[in-house]
Every structure is written in structure tokens, then in C-alpha cells.
Coordinates of C-alpha atoms and ligand atoms in Angstrom, one line a residue:
X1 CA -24.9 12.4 -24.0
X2 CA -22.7 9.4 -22.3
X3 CA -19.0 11.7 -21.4
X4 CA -16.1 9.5 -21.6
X5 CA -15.7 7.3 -18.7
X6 CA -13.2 8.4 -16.3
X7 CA -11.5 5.1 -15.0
X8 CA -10.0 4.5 -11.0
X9 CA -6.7 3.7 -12.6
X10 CA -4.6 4.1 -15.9
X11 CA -1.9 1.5 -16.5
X12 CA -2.0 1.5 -20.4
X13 CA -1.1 5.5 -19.4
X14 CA 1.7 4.4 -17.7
X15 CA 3.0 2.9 -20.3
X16 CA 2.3 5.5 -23.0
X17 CA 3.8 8.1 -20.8
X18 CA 6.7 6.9 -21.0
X19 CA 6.7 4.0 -24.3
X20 CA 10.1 4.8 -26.0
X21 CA 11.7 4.1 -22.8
X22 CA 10.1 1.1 -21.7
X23 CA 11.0 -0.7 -25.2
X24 CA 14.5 0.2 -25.3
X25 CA 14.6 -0.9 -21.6
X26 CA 12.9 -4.2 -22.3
X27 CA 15.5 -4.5 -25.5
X28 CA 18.6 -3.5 -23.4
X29 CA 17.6 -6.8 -21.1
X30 CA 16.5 -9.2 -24.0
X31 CA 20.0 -8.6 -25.7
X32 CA 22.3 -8.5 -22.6
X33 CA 21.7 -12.5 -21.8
X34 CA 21.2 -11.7 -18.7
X35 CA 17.7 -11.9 -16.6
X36 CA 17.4 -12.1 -12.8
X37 CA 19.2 -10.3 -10.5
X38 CA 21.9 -8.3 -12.6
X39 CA 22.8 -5.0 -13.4
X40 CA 19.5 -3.7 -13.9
X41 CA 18.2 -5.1 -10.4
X42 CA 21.1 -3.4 -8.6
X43 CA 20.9 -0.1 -10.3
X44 CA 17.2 -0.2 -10.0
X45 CA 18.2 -1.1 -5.9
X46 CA 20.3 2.0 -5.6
X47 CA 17.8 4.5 -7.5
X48 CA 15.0 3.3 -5.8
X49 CA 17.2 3.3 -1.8
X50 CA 18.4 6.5 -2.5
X51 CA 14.9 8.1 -3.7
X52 CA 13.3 6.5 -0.3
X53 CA 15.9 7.3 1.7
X54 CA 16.8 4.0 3.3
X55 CA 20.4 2.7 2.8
X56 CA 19.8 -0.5 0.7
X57 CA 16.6 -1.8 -0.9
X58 CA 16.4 -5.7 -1.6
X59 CA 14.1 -5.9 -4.8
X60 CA 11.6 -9.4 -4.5
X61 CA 8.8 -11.2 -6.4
X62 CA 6.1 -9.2 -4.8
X63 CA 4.8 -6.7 -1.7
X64 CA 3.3 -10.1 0.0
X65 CA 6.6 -11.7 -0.5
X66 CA 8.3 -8.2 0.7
X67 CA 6.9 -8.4 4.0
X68 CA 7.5 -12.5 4.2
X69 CA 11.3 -11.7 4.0
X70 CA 11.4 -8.5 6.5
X71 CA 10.2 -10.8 8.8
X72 CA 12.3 -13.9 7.8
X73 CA 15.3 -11.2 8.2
X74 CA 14.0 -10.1 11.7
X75 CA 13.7 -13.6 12.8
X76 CA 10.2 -13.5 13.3
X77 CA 8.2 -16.8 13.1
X78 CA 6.8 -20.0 14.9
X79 CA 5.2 -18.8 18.2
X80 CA 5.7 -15.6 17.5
X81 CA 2.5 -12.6 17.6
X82 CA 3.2 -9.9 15.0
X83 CA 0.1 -7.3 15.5
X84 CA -1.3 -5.2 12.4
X85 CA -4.8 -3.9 11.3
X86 CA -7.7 -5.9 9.5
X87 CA -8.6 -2.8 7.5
X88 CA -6.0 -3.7 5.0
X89 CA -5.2 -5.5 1.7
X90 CA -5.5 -9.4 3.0
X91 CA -1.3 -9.9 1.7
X92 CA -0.7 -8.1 4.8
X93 CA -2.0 -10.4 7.2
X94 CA -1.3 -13.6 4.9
X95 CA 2.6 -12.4 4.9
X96 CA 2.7 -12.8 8.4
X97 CA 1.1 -16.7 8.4
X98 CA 4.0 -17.1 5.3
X99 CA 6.4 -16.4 7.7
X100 CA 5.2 -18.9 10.0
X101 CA 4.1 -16.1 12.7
X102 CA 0.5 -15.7 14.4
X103 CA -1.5 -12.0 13.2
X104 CA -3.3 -10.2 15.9
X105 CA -5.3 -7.3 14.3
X106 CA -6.3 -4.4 15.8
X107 CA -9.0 -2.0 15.3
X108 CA -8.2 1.6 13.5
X109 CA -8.3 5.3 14.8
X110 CA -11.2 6.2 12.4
X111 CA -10.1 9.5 11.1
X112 CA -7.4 8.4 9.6
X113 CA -8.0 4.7 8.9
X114 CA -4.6 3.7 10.3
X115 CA -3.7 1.4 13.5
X116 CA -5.3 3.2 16.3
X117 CA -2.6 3.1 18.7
X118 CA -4.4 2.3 21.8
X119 CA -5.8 -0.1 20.8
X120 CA -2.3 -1.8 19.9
X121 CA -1.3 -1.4 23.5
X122 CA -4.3 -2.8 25.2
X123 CA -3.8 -6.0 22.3
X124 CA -0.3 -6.4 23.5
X125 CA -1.5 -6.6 27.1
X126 CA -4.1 -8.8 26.1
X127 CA -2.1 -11.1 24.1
X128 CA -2.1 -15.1 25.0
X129 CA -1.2 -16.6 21.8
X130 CA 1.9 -16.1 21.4
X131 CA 5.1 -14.1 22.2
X132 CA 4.5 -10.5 21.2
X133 CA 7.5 -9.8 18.9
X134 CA 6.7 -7.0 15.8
X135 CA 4.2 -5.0 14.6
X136 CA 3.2 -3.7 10.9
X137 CA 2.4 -0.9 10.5
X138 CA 0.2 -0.3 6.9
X139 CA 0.3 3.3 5.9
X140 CA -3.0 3.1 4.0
X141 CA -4.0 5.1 1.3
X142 CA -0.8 6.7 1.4
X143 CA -1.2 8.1 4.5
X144 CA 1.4 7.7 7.2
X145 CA 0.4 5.9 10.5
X146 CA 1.1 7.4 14.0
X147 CA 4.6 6.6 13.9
X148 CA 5.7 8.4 17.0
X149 CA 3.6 7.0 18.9
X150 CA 3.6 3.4 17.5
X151 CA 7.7 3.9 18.0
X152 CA 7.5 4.7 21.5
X153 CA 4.5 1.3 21.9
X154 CA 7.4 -0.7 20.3
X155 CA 10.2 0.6 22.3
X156 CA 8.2 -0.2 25.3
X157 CA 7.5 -3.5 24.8
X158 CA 10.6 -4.6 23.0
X159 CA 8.8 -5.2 19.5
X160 CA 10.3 -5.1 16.2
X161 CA 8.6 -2.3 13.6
X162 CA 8.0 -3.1 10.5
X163 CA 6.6 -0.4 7.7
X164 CA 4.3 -1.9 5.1
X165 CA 4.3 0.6 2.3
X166 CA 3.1 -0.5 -0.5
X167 CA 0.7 2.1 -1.0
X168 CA 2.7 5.1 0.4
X169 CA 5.3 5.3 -1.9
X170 CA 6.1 9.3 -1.3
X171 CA 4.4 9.9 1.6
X172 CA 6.3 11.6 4.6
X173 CA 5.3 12.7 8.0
X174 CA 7.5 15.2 9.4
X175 CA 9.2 15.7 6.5
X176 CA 10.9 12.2 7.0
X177 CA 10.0 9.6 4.1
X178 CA 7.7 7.0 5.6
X179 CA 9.9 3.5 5.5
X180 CA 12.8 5.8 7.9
X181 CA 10.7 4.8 11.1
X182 CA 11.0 1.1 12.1
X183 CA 13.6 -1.9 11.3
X184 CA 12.5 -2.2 7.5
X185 CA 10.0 -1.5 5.1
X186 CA 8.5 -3.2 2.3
X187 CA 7.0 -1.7 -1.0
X188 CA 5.0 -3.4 -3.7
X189 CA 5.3 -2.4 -7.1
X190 CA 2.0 -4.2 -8.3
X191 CA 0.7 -2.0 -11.6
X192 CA -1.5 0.1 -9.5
X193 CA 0.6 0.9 -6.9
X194 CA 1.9 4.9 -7.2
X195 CA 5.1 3.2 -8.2
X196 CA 3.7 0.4 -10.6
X197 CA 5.6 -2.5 -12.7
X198 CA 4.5 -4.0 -15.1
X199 CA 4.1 -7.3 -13.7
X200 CA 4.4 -8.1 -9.8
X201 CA 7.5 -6.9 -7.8
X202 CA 8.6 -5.7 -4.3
X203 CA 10.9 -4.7 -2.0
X204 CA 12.2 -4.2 1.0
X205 CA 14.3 -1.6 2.2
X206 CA 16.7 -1.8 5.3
X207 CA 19.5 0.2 7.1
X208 CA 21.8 -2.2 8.9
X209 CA 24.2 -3.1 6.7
X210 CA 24.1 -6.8 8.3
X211 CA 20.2 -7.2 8.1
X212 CA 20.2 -6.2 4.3
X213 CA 22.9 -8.7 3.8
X214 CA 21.0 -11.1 5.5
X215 CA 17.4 -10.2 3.1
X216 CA 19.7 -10.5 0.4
X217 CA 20.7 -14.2 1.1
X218 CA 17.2 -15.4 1.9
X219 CA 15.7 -13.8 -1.3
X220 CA 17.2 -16.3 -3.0
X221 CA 17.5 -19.9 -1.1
X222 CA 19.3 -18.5 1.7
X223 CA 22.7 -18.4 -0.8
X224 CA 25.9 -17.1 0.7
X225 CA 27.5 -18.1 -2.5
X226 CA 26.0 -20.0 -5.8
X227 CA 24.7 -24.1 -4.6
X228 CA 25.8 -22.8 -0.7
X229 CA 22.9 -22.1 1.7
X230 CA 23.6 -20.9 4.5
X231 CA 20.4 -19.9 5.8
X232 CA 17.3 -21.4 4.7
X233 CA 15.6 -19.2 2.7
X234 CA 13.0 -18.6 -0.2
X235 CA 12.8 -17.6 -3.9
X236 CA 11.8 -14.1 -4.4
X237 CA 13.5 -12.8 -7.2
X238 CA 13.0 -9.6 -9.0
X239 CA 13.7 -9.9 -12.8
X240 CA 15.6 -7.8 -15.1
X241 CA 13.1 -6.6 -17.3
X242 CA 10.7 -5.4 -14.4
X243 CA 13.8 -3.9 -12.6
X244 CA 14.7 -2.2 -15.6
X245 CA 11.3 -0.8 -16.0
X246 CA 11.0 0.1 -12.7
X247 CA 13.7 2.3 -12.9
X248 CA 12.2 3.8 -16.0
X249 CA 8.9 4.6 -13.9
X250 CA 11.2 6.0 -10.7
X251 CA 12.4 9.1 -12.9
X252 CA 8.5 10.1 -12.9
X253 CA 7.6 9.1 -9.6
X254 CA 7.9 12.5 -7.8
X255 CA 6.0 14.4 -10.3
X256 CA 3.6 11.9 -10.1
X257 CA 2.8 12.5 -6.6
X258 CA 2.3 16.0 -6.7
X259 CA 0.1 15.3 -9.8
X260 CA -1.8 13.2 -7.4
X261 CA -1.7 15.6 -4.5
X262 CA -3.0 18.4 -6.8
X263 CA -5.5 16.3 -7.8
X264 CA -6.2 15.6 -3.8
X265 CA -6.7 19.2 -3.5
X266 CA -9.7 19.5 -6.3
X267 CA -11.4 16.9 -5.4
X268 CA -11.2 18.8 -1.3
X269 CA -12.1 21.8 -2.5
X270 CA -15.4 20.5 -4.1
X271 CA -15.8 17.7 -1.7
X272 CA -15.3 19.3 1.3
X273 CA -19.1 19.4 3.7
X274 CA -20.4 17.0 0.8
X275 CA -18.7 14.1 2.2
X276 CA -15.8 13.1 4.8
X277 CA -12.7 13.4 3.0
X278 CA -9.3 12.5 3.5
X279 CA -8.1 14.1 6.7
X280 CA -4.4 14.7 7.4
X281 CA -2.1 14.0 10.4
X282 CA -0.1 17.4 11.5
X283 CA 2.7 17.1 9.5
X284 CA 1.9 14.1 7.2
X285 CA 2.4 14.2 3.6
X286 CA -0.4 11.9 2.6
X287 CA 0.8 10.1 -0.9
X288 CA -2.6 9.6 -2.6
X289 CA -2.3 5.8 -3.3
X290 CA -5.9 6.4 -3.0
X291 CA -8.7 9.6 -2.4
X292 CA -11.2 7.9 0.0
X293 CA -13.9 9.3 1.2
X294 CA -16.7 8.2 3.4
X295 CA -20.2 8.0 3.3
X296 CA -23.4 5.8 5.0
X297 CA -24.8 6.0 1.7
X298 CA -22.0 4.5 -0.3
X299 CA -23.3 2.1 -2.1
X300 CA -25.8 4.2 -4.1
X301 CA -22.8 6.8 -4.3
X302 CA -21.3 4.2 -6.1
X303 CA -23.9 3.2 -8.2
X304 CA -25.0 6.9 -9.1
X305 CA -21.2 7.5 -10.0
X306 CA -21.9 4.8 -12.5
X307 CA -24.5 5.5 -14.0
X308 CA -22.4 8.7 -15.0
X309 CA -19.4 6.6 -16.5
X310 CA -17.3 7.4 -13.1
X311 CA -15.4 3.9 -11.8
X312 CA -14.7 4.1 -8.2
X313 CA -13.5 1.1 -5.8
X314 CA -13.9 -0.3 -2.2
X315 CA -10.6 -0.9 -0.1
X316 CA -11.2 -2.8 1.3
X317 CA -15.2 -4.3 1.4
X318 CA -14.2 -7.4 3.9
X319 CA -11.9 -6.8 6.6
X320 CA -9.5 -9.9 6.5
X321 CA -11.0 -10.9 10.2
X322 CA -14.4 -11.5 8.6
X323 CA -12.7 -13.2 5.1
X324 CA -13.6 -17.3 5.1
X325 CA -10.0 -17.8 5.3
X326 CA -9.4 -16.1 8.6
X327 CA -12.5 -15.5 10.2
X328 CA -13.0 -16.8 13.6
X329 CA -9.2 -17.8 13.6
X330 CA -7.5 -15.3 13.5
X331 CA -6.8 -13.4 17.0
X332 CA -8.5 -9.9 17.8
X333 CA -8.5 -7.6 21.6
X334 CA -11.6 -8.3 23.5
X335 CA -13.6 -5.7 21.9
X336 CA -13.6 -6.7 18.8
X337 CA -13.3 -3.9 15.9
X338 CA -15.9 -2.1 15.3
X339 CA -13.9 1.1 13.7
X340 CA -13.0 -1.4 11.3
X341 CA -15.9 -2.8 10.4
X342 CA -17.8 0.3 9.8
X343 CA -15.2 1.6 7.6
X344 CA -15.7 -1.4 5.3
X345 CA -19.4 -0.5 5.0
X346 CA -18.1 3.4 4.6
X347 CA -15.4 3.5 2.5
X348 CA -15.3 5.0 -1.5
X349 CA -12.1 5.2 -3.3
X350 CA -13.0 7.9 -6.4
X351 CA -10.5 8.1 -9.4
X352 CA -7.2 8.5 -8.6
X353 CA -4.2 8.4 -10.8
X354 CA -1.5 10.7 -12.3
X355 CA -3.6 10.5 -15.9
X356 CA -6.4 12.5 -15.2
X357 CA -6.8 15.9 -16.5
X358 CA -8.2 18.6 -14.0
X359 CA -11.5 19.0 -15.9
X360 CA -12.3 14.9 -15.3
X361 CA -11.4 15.7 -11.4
X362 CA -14.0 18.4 -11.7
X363 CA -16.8 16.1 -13.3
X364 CA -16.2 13.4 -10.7
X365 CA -16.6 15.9 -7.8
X366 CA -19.5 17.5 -9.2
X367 CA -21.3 14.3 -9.8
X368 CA -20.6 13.5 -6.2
X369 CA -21.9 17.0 -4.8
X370 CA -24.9 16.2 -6.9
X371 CA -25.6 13.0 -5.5
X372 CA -25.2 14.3 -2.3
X373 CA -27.7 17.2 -2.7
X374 CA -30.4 14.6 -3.7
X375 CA -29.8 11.3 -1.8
X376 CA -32.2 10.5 0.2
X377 CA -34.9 12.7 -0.9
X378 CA -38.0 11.4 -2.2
X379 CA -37.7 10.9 -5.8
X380 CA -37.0 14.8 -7.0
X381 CA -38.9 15.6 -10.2
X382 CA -36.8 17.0 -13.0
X383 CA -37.8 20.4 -14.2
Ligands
PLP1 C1 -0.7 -4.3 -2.6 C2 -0.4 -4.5 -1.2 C3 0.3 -5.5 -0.6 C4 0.8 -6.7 -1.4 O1 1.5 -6.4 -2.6 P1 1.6 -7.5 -3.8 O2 2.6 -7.0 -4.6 O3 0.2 -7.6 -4.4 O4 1.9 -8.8 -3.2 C5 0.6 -5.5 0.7 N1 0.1 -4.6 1.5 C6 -0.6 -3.6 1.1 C7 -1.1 -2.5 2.0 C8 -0.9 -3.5 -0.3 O5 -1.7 -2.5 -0.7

């Protein structure tokens, strides 16, 4: 009776997809002698610039370390307020006390579950902790954040924009790639992200040739030459054999979106008046990191799903302003954020990854519609 269980993610499928590859990849490093920051790092660099559109990409350890060294670059730190959202992964918000700077989170427009951007405005006027000085802004999901509008905040207060795409790889809005709209960008290439190692790695991509040059040094002890630091930097390499890898991955990566999207759009279709589903920004082209939908119920949505063999995930269940490690210290605006909070109790990320076949996108939606039709109805008798 039990169907086989259809899974959120698929990283052993990532590998299969694409095996032969991979090993002569892996092979190709072992023999050259060579294993950080080589050949394979810089071609990966270019592949991975040029596919983004950005002029240079700085490949790093990580997506938390990506967004440490955006800021490093910027010279953001000690005294200095960087504003983002809570409704994110918690590396966001940590990056930004790595860098030695102070996070101010802000609540989200709750449509999209991105920075609601008047919020931002009224936490810039409110600030008294520091000297406002950047803002990230997460395009969650894979959906891009108001960036017009979050420009023009920005330009009017003289802050620094930083784009934290790690899970928007392939998104656009306005048929610009997301990472083209602020000072830098930083991706992770965690294995679940849509553009997945395998291992941790990052990166950060820049256009001023002088800032890139500068993330370049601090990557790697602040080196203008070997033994000869001129800045003082960090160690936040990216290795050969995940570079090399990487680049592997990078040749599938478009199809892999619009495998996603199309997935996106069965799960809609089906979805559609059962739950809330992902709504769109005019002119965004939403990346499907993730296919979230909303619910009051969600737990039990959860819970039904698997029963039926369906995995599903919460991004995020705790906001980082209510996580022990920041709660109570980390600053918010006056009201609070409420949008946040009730997305955290709302929130359902179904299956989504380039793996699945059409027919398990149909058996996941049809097990939500019929959870939907029932919930909350007195125990309904079989026939
Ligand atoms: C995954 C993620 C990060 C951190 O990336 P790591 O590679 O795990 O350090 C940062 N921000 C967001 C929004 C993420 O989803």
C-alpha cells in the first residue's frame, strides 16, 4: 500500500545525474598536486561570474563566510548597524556579528516573505545602536526582494546593499539576475542549495574591479603576495575538488531551474484555493530554492503528509530574534515583528528539487488537496 516516499531534497541524485563527471573531476584534482585556490577555482570563478552576471566571483569556505567577507570588503564593522530580516536562515544574521557589526531585523511584507520595505525605513529612523551603514537583503525561497525600492531606501540614507543569495541562484526580477542590484552578493553552495557542492562552499560576487581585488586578499589572510598581509583578513578558502565540482553542477544549473519552475507550476495548478501559495512580484522570476506554502493548520499538514511518505520542511520554525542565542539582544523597530512571527507558525516547504518526476508532484499536491478538504472536520467516516 506504502508508495515510495517522495523526499524534500535529492543530493545522492545530484550526484548520479551527473557521476562520470564528478569522478574524473575529483581525479583531474587528486593527480594535478594541486588543492586550494588553482586552476579549477578560477575557472570555476569565471563560469560561475559570467552565468550570474556579475564581473568577478571570489569563491569562499561557505555562504556564512560569503557574507562575513562582503562586509569585510565594504568596511563594514565595530559600531556599525547592518539591517536584514529575522525570517531567515540564522548564518545571515550571525555573518553580520562575524564581521564585528550590530544586526537590526526587520519585519517582512507577508506576501512575499521578503524585507517589507517600510518597515526598513522606519528601523533606520529608529536606529540608536549604532551607525546605520548596509543592509542585506535575503531573497528567500528564491524569490527576489523589492529591490527598487530597497535601492532607492539605500540611496537615501547613504547605505551599502548587500544581496544574500544563497537561495536564489537563478532568480531574476525584471529580467536582471538577482546579485546585479547592490554592492555585492554572496551565494552558498551548501548541497541543498539549487547550486549544491558537495561539501560547504560560497561566494561572493562583485563589480568594482578594486573591491573584488580587495575580497580576494582578505579571503585568504589579507595576502597581497605569499607571507605579505596587507590587510588583515581571514581564511575562507574554496578547494579544488569542490570548485571543480561545482563547475561540473554549473553546466546543469539552468535546466535545473526550469525543472524546478515547472514543477512550481503543478504544484499551483493543484494547490491553488487549497492553500496560499507562492505569490510572485511583477516581474520576478522566482528560483524555487523552495515551494512554500502557508497554512494555520501546518502542523497537522505536516504530519498528514507523513503519514503518506511525503517529507516536507519548516524554513524557518524560530525566527533568529526569538533563537537563545540572540533573543532579547539583538535590536528590532518598536513594533516588534509580528509578520515574522506568524510566518514561522505558517510556513510549509513541500518537496522541491530537480529529481522529481511529474507524477510524484501530482501525488504530493493531491495529498495536500485532500487534507485540505477534511481538516478540521469532525472525524469523517470512510465509506
Ligand atoms: C544557506 C544560507 C546561508 C548560509 O550558507 P552556508 O553555506 O550554510 O554557510 C546564508 N543565508 C541564507 C539565506 C541561506 O539559505
Amino acid at each position: 500500500m506504502n508508495a515510495k516516499p517522495i523526499t524534500m531534497v535529492d543530493l545522492h541524485g545530484c550526484y548520479l545525474a551527473q557521476h562520470a563527471e564528478i569522478d574524473a573531476a575529483i581525479r583531474r584534482v587528486l593527480n594535478s598536486g594541486w588543492y586550494i585556490l588553482g586552476q579549477e577555482c578560477e575557472a570555476f570563478e569565471q563560469a560561475f561570474a559570467r552565468w550570474s552576471g556579475a564581473r568577478h566571483a571570489v569563491g569562499v569556505g561557505n555562504g556564512t563566510d560569503a557574507i562575513v567577507l562582503a562586509l569585510k570588503a565594504l568596511c563594514v564593522g565595530a559600531n556599525d548597524v547592518v539591517f536584514t530580516v529575522s525570517h531567515t536562515a540564522v548564518a545571515t544574521v550571525a555573518a553580520i556579528e562575524l564581521a564585528g557589526a550590530i544586526p537590526f531585523l526587520v519585519d517582512i511584507d507577508p506576501a512575499t516573505f521578503t524585507l517589507d520595505v517600510a518597515g526598513l525605513e522606519k528601523a533606520i529612523l529608529s536606529c540608536n545602536v549604532g551607525k546605520p551603514r548596509a543592509v542585506i537583503a535575503v531573497h528567500l525561497y528564491g524569490h527576489p526582494c523589492d529591490m527598487e525600492a530597497i535601492r532607492t531606501i539605500c540611496n537615501r540614507y547613504g547605505l551599502l546593499l548587500i544581496e544574500d543569495c544563497a537561495q536564489a541562484q537563478g532568480a531574476t526580477l525584471g529580467g536582471a539576475p538577482v546579485g546585479s542590484f547592490g554592492n555585492a552578493a554572496t551565494y552558498s553552495f551548501y548541497p541543498t542549495k539549487n547550486l549544491g557542492a558537495f561539501g560547504d562552499a560560497g561566494a561572493v560576487t562583485l563589480n568594482d574591479d578594486a573591491l573584488a581585488e580587495r575580497a580576494r586578499a582578505l579571503r585568504q589572510y589579507g595576502w597581497k603576495e605569499r607571507y605579505l598581509s596587507d590587510l588583515a583578513g581571514m581564511n575562507t578558502r574554496l578547494d579544488e575538488i569542490q570548485a571543480a565540482m561545482l563547475a561540473v553542477r554549473l553546466t546543469r544549473l539552468t535546466g535545473e531551474i526550469a525543472r524546478r519552475r515547472a514543477i512550481a507550476a503543478i504544484y499551483d495548478s493543484v494547490l491553488g484555493g487549497v492553500v496560499e501559495i507562492p505569490r510572485r512580484r511583477a516581474g520576478a522570476g522566482h528560483a524555487f530554492h523552495l515551494y512554500v506554502v502557508r497554512h494555520q493548520h501546518r502542523d497537522q499538514l505536516a504530519t498528514a503528509l507523513k503519514q503518506v511518505g511525503v517529507g516536507t520542511g519548516i524554513h524557518y520554525p524560530v525566527p533568529v530574534h526569538l533563537q537563545n542565542a540572540y533573543r532579547d539582544r539583538v535590536a528590532l523597530g518598536p513594533s516588534g515583528l509580528p509578520e515574522t512571527e506568524r510566518a514561522s507558525r505558517e510556513v510549509l516547504s513541500l518537496p522541491m528539487h530537480a529529481f522529481l518526476s511529474d507524477e510524484d508532484v501530482e501525488r504530493v499536491a493531491t495529498e495536500v488537496a485532500r487534507w485540505a478538504k477534511t481538516y478540521g472536520r469532525p472525524s469523517t467516516k470512510s465509506p
